[in-house]
Coordinates of C-alpha atoms and ligand atoms in Angstrom, one line a residue:
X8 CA -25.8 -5.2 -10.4
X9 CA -23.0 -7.4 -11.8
X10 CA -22.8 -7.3 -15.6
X11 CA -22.2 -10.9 -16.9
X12 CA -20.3 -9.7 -20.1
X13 CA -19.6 -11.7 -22.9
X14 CA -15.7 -13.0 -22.5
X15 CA -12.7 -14.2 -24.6
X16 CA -9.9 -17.1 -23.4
X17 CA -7.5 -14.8 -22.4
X18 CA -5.0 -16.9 -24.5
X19 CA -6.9 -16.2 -28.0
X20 CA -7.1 -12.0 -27.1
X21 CA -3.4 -12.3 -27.0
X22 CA -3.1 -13.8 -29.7
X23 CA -5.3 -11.8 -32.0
X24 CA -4.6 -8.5 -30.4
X25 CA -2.3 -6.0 -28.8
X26 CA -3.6 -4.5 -25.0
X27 CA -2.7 -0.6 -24.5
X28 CA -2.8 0.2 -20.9
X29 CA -2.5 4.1 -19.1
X30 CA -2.7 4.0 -15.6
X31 CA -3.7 6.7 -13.2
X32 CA -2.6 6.5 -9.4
X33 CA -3.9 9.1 -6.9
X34 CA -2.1 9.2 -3.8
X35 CA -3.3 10.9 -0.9
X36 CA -0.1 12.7 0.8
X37 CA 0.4 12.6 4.6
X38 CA 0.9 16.1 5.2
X39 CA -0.2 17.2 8.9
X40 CA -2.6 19.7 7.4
X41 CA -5.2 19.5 4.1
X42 CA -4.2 21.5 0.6
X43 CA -5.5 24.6 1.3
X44 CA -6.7 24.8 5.0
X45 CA -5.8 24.0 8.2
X46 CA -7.9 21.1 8.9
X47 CA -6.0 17.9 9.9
X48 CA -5.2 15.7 7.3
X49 CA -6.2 11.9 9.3
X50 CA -8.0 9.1 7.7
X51 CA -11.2 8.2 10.0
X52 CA -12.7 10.2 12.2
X53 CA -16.3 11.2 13.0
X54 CA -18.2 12.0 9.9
X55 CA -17.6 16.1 9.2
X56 CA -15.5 16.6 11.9
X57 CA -12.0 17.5 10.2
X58 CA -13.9 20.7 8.1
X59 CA -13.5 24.5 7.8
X60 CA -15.2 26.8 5.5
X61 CA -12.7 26.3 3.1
X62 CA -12.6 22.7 2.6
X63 CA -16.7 22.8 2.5
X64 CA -16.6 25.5 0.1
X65 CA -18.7 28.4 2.1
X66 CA -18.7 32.0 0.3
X67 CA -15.7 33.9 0.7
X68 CA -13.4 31.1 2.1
X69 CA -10.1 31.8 0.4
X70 CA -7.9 28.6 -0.5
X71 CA -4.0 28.5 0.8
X72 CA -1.8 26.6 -0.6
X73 CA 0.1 24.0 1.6
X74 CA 3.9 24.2 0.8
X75 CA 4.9 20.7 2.8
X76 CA 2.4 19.2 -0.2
X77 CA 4.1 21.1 -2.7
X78 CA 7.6 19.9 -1.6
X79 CA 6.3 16.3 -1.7
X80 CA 4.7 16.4 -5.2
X81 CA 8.4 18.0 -6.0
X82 CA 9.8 14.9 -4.5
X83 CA 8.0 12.4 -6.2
X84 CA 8.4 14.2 -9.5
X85 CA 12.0 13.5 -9.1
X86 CA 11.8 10.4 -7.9
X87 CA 10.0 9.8 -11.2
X88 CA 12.3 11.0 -12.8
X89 CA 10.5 14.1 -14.1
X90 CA 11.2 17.5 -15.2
X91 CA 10.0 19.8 -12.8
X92 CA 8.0 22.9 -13.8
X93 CA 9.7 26.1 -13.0
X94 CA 6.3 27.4 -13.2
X95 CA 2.8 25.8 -12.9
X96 CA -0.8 26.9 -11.7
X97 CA -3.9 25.4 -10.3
X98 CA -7.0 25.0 -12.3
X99 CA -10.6 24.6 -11.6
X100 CA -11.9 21.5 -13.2
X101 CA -15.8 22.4 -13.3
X102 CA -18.3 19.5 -12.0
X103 CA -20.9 19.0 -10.2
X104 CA -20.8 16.1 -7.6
X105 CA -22.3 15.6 -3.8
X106 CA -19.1 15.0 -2.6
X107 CA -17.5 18.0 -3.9
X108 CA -18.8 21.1 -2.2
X109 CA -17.0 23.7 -4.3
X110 CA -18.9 22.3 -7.5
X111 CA -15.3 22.7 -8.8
X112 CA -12.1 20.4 -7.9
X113 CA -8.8 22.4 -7.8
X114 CA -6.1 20.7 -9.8
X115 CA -3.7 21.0 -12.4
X116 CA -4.5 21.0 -16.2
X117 CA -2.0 21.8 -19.1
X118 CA 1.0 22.5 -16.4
X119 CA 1.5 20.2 -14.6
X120 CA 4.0 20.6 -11.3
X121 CA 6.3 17.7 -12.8
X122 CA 6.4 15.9 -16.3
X123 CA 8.0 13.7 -18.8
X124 CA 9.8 11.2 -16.2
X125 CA 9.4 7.1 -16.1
X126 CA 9.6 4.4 -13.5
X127 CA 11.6 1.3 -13.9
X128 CA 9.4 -1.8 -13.0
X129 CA 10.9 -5.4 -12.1
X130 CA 8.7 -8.4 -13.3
X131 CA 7.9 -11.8 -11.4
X132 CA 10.7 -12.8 -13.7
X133 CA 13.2 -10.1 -13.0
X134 CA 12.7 -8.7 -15.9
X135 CA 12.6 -4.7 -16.1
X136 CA 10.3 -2.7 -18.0
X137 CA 10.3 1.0 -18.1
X138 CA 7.3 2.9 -17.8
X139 CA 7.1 6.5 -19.3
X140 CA 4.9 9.1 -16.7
X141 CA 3.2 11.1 -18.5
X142 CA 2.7 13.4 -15.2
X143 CA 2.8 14.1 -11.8
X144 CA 0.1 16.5 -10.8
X145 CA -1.7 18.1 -7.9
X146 CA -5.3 18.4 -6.7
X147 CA -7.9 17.9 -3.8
X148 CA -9.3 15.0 -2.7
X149 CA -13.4 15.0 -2.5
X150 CA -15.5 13.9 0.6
X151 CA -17.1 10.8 0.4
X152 CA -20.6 9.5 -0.2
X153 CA -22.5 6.7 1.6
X154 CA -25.1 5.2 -0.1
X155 CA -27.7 3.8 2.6
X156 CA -30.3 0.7 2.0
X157 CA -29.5 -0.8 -1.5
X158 CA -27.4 -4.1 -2.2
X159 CA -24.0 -3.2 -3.4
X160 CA -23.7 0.0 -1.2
X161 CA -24.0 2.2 -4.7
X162 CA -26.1 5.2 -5.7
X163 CA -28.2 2.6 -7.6
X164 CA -31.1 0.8 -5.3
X165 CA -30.0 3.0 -2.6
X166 CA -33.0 4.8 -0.6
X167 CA -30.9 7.3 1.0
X168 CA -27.4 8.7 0.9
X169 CA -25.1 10.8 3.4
X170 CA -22.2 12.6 3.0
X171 CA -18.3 13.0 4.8
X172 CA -16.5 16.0 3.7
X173 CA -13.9 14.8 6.4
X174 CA -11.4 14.0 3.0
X175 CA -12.2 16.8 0.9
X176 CA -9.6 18.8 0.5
X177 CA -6.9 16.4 1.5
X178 CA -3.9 16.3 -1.0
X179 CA -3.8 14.5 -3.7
X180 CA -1.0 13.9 -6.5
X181 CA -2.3 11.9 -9.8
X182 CA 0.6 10.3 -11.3
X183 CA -0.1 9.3 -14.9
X184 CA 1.6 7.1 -17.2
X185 CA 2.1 7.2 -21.1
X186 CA 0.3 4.5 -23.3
X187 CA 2.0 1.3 -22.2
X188 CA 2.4 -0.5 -25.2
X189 CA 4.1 -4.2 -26.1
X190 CA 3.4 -5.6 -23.3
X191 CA 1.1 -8.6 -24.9
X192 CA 0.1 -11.1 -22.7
X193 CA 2.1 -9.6 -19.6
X194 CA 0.2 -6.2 -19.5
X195 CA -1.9 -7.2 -16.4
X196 CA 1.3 -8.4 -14.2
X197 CA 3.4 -5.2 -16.0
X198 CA 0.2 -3.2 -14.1
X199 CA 0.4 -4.8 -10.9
X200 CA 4.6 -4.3 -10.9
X201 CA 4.1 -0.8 -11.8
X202 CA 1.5 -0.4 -9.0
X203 CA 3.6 -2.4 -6.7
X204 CA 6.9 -0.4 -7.4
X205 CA 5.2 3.1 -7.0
X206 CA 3.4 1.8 -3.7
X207 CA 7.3 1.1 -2.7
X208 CA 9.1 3.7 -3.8
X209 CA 6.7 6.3 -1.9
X210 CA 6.1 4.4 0.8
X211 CA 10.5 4.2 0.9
X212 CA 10.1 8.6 0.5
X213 CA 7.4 8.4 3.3
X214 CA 5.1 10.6 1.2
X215 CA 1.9 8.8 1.9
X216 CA 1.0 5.9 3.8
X217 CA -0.3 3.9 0.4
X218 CA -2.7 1.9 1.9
X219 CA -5.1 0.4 -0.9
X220 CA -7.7 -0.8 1.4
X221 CA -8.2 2.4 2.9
X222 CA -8.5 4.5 -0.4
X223 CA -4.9 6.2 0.2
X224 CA -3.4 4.7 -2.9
X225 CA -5.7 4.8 -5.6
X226 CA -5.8 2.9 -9.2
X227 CA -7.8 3.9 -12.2
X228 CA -6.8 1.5 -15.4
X229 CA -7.1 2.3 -18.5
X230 CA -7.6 -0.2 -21.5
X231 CA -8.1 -0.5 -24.9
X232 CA -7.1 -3.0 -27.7
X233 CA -5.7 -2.9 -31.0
X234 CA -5.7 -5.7 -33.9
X235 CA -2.2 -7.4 -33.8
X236 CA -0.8 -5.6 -36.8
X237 CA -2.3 -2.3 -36.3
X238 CA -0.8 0.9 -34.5
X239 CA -4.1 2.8 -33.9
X240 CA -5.4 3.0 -30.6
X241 CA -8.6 1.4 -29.5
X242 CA -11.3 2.8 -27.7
X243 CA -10.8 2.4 -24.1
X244 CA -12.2 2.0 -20.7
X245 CA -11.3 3.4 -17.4
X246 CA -11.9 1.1 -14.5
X247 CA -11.8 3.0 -11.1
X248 CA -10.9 2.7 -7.8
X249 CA -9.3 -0.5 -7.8
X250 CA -8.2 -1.3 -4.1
X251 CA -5.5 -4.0 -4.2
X252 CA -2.4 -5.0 -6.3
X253 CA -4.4 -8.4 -7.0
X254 CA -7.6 -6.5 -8.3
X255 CA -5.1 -4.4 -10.8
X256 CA -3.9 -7.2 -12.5
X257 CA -7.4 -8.8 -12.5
X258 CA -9.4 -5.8 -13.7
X259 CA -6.8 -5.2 -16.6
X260 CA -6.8 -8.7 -17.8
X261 CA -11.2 -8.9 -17.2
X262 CA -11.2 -5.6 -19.4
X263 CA -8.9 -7.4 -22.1
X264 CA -11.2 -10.9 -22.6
X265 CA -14.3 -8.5 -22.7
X266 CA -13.0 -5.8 -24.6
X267 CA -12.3 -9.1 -27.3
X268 CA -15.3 -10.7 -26.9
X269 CA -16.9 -7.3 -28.0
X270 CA -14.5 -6.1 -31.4
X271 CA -14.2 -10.0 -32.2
X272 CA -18.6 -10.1 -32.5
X273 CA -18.0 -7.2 -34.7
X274 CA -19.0 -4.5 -32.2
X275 CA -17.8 -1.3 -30.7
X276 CA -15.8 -0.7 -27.1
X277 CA -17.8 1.9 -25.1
X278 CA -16.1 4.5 -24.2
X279 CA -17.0 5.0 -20.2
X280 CA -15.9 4.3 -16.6
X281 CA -16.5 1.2 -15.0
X282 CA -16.4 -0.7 -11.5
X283 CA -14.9 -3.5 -10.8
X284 CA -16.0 -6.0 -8.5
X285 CA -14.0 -8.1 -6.2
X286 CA -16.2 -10.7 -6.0
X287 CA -15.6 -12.4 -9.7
X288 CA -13.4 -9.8 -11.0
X289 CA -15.4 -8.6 -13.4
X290 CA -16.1 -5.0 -14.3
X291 CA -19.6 -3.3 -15.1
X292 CA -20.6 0.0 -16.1
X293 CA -20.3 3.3 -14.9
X294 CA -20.9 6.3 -16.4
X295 CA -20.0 7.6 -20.1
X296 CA -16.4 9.2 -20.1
X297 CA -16.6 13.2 -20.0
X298 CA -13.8 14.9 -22.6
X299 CA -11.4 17.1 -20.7
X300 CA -13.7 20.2 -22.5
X301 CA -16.6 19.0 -20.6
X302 CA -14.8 19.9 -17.4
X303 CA -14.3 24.0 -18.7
X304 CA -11.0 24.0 -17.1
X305 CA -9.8 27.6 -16.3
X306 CA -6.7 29.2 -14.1
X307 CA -7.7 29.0 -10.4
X308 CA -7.9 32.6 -9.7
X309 CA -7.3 32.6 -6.1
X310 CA -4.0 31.2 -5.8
X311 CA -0.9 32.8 -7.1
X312 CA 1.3 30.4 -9.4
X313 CA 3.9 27.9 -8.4
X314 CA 7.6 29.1 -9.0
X315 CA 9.8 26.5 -7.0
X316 CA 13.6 28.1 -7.5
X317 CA 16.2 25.7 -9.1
X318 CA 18.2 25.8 -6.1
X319 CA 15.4 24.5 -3.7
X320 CA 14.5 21.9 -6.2
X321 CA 18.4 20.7 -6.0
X322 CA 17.6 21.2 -2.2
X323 CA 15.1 18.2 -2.5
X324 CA 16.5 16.3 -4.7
X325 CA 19.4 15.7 -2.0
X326 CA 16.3 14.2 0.0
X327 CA 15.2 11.5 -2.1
X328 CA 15.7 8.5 -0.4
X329 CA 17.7 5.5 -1.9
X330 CA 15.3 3.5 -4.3
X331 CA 13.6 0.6 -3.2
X332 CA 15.2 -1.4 -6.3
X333 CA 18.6 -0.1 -5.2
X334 CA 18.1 -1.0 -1.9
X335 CA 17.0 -4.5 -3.0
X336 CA 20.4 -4.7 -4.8
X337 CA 22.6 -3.7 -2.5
X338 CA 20.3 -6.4 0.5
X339 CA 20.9 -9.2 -2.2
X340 CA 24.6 -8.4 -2.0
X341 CA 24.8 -7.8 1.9
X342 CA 22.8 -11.0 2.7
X343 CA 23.9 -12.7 0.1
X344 CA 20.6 -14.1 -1.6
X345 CA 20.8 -15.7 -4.8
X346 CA 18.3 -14.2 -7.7
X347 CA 15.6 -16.0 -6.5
X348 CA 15.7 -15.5 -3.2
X349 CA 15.7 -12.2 -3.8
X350 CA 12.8 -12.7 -5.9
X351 CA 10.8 -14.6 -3.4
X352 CA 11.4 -12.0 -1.1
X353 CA 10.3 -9.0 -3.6
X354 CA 7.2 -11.2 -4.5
X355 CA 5.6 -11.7 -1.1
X356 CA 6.4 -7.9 -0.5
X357 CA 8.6 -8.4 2.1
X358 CA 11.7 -6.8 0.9
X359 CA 11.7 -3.2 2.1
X360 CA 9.9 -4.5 5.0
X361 CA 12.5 -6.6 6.1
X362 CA 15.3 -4.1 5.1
X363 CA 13.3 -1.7 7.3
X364 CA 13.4 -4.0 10.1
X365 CA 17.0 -4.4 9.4
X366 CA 17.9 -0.5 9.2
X367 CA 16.0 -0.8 12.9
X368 CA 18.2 -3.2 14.0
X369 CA 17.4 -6.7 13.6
X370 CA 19.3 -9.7 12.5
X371 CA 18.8 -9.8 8.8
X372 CA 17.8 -13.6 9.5
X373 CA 15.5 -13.2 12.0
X374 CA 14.0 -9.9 10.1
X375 CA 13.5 -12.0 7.0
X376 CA 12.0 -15.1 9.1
X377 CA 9.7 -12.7 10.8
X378 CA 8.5 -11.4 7.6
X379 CA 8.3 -14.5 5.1
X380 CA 7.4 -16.8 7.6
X381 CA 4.8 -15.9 10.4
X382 CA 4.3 -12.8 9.3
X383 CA 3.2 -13.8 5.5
X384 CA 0.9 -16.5 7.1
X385 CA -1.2 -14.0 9.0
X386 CA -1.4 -11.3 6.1
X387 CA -2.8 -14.8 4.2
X388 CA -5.2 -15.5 7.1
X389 CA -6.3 -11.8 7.0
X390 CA -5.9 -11.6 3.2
X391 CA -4.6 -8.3 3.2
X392 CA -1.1 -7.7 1.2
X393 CA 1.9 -7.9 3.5
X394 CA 2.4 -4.2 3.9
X395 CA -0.8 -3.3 5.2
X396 CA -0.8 -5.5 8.3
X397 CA -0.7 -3.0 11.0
X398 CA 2.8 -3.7 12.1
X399 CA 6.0 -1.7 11.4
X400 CA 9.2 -2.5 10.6
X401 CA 10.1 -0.7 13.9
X402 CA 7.8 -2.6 16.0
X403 CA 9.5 -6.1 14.7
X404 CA 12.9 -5.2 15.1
X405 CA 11.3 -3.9 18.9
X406 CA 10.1 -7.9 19.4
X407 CA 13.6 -9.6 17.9
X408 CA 15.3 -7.3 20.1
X409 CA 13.2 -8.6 23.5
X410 CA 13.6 -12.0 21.9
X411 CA 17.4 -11.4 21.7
X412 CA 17.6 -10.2 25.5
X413 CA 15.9 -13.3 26.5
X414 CA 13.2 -11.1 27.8
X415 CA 10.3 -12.9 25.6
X416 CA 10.4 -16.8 24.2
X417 CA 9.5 -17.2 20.5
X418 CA 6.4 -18.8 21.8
X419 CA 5.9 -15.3 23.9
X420 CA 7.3 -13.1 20.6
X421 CA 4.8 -14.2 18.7
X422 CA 1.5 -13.5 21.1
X423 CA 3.1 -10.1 21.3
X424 CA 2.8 -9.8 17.4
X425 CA -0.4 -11.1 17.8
X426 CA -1.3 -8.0 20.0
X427 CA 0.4 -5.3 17.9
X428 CA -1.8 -6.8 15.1
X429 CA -4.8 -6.6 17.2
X430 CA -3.8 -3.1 17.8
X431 CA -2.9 -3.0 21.4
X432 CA -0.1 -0.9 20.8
X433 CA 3.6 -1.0 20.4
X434 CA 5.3 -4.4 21.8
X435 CA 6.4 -3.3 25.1
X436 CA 2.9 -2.5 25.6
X437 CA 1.4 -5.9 24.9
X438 CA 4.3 -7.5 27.0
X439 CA 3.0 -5.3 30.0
X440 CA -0.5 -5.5 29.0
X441 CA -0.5 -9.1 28.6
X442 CA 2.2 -9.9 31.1
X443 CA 4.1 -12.1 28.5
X444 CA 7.7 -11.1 30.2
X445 CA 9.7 -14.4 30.7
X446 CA 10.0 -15.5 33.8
X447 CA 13.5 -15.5 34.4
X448 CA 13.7 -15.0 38.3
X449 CA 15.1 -17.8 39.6
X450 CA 13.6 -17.5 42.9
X451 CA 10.3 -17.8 40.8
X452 CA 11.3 -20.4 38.9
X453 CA 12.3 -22.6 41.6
X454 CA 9.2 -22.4 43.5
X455 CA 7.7 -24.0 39.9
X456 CA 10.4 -26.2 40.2
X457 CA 10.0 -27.6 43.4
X458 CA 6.6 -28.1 43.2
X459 CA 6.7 -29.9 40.3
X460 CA 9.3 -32.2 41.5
X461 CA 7.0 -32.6 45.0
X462 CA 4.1 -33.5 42.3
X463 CA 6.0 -36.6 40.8
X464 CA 8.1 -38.0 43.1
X465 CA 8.9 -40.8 40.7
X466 CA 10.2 -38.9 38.2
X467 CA 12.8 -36.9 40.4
X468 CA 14.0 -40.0 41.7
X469 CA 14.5 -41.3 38.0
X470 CA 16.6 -38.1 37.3
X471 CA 18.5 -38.9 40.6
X472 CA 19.9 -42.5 39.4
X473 CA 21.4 -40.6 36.1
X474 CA 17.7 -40.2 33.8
X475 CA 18.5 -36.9 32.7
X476 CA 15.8 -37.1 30.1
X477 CA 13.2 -37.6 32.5
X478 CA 13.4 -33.7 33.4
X479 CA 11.5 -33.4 30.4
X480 CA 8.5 -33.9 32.2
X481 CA 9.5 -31.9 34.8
X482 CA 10.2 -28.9 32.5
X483 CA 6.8 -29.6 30.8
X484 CA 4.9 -29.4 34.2
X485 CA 7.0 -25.7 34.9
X486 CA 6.2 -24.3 31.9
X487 CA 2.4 -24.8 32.1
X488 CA 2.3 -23.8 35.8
X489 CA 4.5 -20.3 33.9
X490 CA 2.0 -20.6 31.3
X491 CA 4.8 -20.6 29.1
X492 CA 6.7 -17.6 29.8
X493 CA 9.7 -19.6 31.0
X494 CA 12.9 -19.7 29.3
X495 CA 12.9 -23.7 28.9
X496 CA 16.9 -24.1 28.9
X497 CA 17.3 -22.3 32.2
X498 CA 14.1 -24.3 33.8
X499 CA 16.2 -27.6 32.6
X500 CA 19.2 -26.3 34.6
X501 CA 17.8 -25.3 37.4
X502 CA 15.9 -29.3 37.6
X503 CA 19.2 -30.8 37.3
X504 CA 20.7 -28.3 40.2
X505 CA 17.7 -28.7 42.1
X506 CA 18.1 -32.7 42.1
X507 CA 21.9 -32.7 42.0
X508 CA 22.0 -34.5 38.8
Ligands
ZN621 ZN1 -10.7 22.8 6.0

């Protein structure tokens, strides 16, 4: 069901009023174990296979809370730049949902574990906005519904519907910013940097893995508009679930030329959720927005407060990680990259990932070529954002290093990348698996070579009288009978040995 709303040139809702976005991030954390049970915290798996009493909710199940998520929601608090509470709770936020077998979500309301920081942003530009959070808070994840037999796999036109309670439980931190105002026409790209920088900054504290496309790193946007000229806030929409940088920028700037078209024919903005969908990047309706009284949020009674001490908050502190937009300062400096190289670098996402690859060893030339060139192809081919193909920094720095040893030719390196991606495992793997090692045996080598030379006696006679670059052909007819896993340099010196040129 795609809702073809009314729309305004996005160039006239700029000009005639001002967007106020909020935006709410859920991140699932990868802890080993769920919030409060022991089930294991992995994405996937057969459908209620990762469950325990607690996580589905059976009478008399008692909740424990995990204290590895705790310490991360601590982290990322700071990182934020966030006071952190010296003392918090959980609340039960009362609904009822399929998916959620308690009939309750355990969360935080009105004390929230961390508070009051902000989160500098860099633009396509270079220019920096700061971003005030509002919060940092905890909760559960719930299981997941599959609608069966309608179009758009939602509840709607569906004739059946099954349910995974694989994720409920799993832990969660919202991270929610103040009203972003004064943004103007940027405030879909100042939602996509924000996005962008938060994916980086906890993917850099190895929190979460902050995959979009697998519901890991979550986006809700909020958006409203107000007159130019007037400070009151409009009446907004939340749009849910949005599963890639691109789609946040879209979805925002979607919700601002419809949102227009709506106040400028003298209506009224809805107040409700909507969807947005990837197809036209549009957004249609969901349901009406609940208040927070709706929810009857009360003190979770079965698990004591939170009272992390001063000193173990100093404790963590200690652990955060260098900043992904320090780290990009200190790279521009160490590799010496002017502004916009830099730039490029930060906008194709490759940044961290090549500094990664870097901290694991690689040439920063080769790291960077790796990343911005082949590497940025295939994520276009698969159209997935850099970061999520299935290739780590590690595993990179693993293939420049063969490459390096003269083990694997760049022709060879990149098959072997093509395996990782495929998911045969780490590179020395797909180098056994595959049998991609270079063929640098001479004995081996000079069986190739010899026959070749048998095969066109005209051309080794040719090289004889002083042709040296005849061998060509010779080195051409190796490296197919090698299938290309000869280094071609040594093949030529082994011709010219062979023949006494
Ligand atoms: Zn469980």
């Amino acid at each position: 069901m795609t809702a073809t709303a009314e729309v305004m040139d996005y160039a006239e809702v700029v000009e005639r009023y001002d967007p106020v976005l909020g935006l709410e991030v859920h991140v699932e954390l990868n802890t080993n174990t769920k919030m409060f049970c022991g089930c294991p915290n992995r994405f996937g798996g057969d459908p209620n296979t990762h469950v325990c009493p607690t996580c589905l909710g059976m009478p008399g199940s008692l909740p424990v809370v995990n204290g590895k998520a705790v310490e991360s929601a601590i982290r990322i608090g700071l990182a934020l730049n966030c006071e952190i509470a010296e003392w918090c709770r959980f609340a039960r936020k009362n609904y009822f949902y399929p998916d959620m077998p308690k009939n309750f979500q355990t969360s935080q309301y009105d004390e929230p574990i961390a508070f009051n920081g902000h989160l500098d942003v860099m633009l396509d530009d270079g220019e920096v906005v700061r971003v005030e959070i509002e919060r940092a808070h905890m909760e559960e994840d719930t299981g997941k519904s599959l609608h069966v037999g309608g179009a758009t796999g939602r509840i709607h036109g569906a004739e059946h519907s099954l349910l995974d309670y694989n994720r409920a439980g799993v832990p969660l931190i919202e991270i929610v910013t103040k009203p972003i105002v004064g943004m103007g026409e940027r405030a879909p790209e100042v939602a996509r940097a924000y996005v962008t920088a938060l994916r980086d900054l906890l993917r850099a504290m190895d929190v979460s893995d902050v995959r979009m496309d697998q519901g890991s790193l979550r986006c809700d946007a909020n958006v409203s508009l107000m007159p130019k000229g007037t400070s009151e806030f409009g009446t907004r929409t939340e749009t849910k679930n949005v599963n890639s940088l691109r789609s946040v920028e879209r979805a925002v700037r979607y919700e601002m030329t419809r949102q227009a078209a709506v106040l400028a024919s003298g209506g009224t903005v809805t107040q409700e959720t909507r969807h947005f969908q990837e197809s036209d990047g549009s957004t249609s309706p969901g349901r009406t927005k609940e208040t927070a009284e709706d929810y009857r949020y009360f003190p979770e009674p079965d698990l004591v407060p939170i009272a992390p001490s001063r000193e173990w908050v100093e404790e963590l502190r200690a652990t955060i990680p260098e900043m992904p937009w320090e780290r990009r300062k200190r790279i521009q400096a160490e590799w010496n990259l002017t502004d916009e190289e830099l730039r490029d670098l930060v906008n194709t996402g490759a940044a961290d990932l090549v500094s990664a690859t870097v901290d694991a060893g690689a040439d920063p030339g080769e790291a960077r070529s790796w990343w911005v060139q082949y590497l940025t192809q295939q994520a276009n081919t698969r159209e997935v954002e850099l970061a999520d193909l299935p290739i780590t920094p590690v595993q990179v720095a693993r293939v420049i290093e063969l490459v390096k040893a003269g083990e694997l030719t760049n022709k060879l390196a990149r098959e072997v990348v093509q395996g990782v991606l495929a998911g045969e495992g780490e590179p020395d793997d797909v180098v056994e698996k595959r049998g991609l090692k270079v063929v640098s045996d001479d004995s081996a080598l000079l069986a190739a070579v010899d026959e070749a030379l048998a095969a066109q006696p005209d051309i080794a006679d040719k090289i004889r009288g002083g042709k040296v670059q005849a061998a060509g052909a010779i080195v051409g007819a190796v490296m197919k009978a090698t299938k290309g896993q000869a280094d071609a340099k040594r093949v030529r010196e082994l011709i010219l040995e062979r023949v006494g040129a």
